[in-house]
Each structure stands twice: as C-alpha cells, then as structure tokens.
C-alpha cells in the first residue's frame, strides 16, 4: 500500500483543520477585525456618484461604486 505524502496533495487549507489547525487563526481574525473597525470608524466615507447599489439577490453595483475616503 502506498503512503500519501503531503507534497502530492493539491489541497489548500487556509487555517487547516483537525490536527493541522493553525495556531495563529484567532490572532489573524482579531487583527483583521481591529483594522476594519479602525478603518471604518476613523474615516469619513462619501458616495461620489456612480451606480446605486442593487441589493437583490446580492449586493453589487453594475457600473461601479465610487467612494471618497477622508480622515475626520
């Protein structure tokens, strides 16, 4: 019976799972959450025209959605 090596598997586990769980998963999530909170609350967001957002069946702007982001 052949043993499977890790190099021969074409799988991608971003944070892994089971015994291969990434020890930095929670730290990464906290860092991204902190950055997003800072970015959203410390800057002024203004719509600059473009398309209106369509919300059904998913949120998207067919011709783009332009924003001006400036510090408070």
Tab-separated table of C-alpha atoms in Angstrom, residues 7 9-11 32-33 36 41 46 52 54 57 62 64-65 69 72:
chain	number	residue	atom	x	y	z
A	7	UNK	CA	3.617	17.236	-1.263
A	9	UNK	CA	-1.853	16.548	-2.177
A	10	UNK	CA	-3.220	19.509	-4.122
A	11	UNK	CA	-5.344	20.780	-1.243
A	32	UNK	CA	-8.296	41.907	10.726
A	33	UNK	CA	-11.286	42.850	12.913
A	36	UNK	CA	-11.571	47.084	9.878
A	41	UNK	CA	-14.746	54.464	12.354
A	46	UNK	CA	-18.774	59.733	0.963
A	52	UNK	CA	-26.904	52.803	-6.920
A	54	UNK	CA	-28.605	46.688	-6.057
A	57	UNK	CA	-30.189	38.721	-4.979
A	62	UNK	CA	-23.125	47.097	-12.056
A	64	UNK	CA	-19.008	50.577	-10.046
A	65	UNK	CA	-19.459	52.319	-6.720
A	69	UNK	CA	-12.477	58.340	1.932
A	72	UNK	CA	-12.267	63.147	10.188
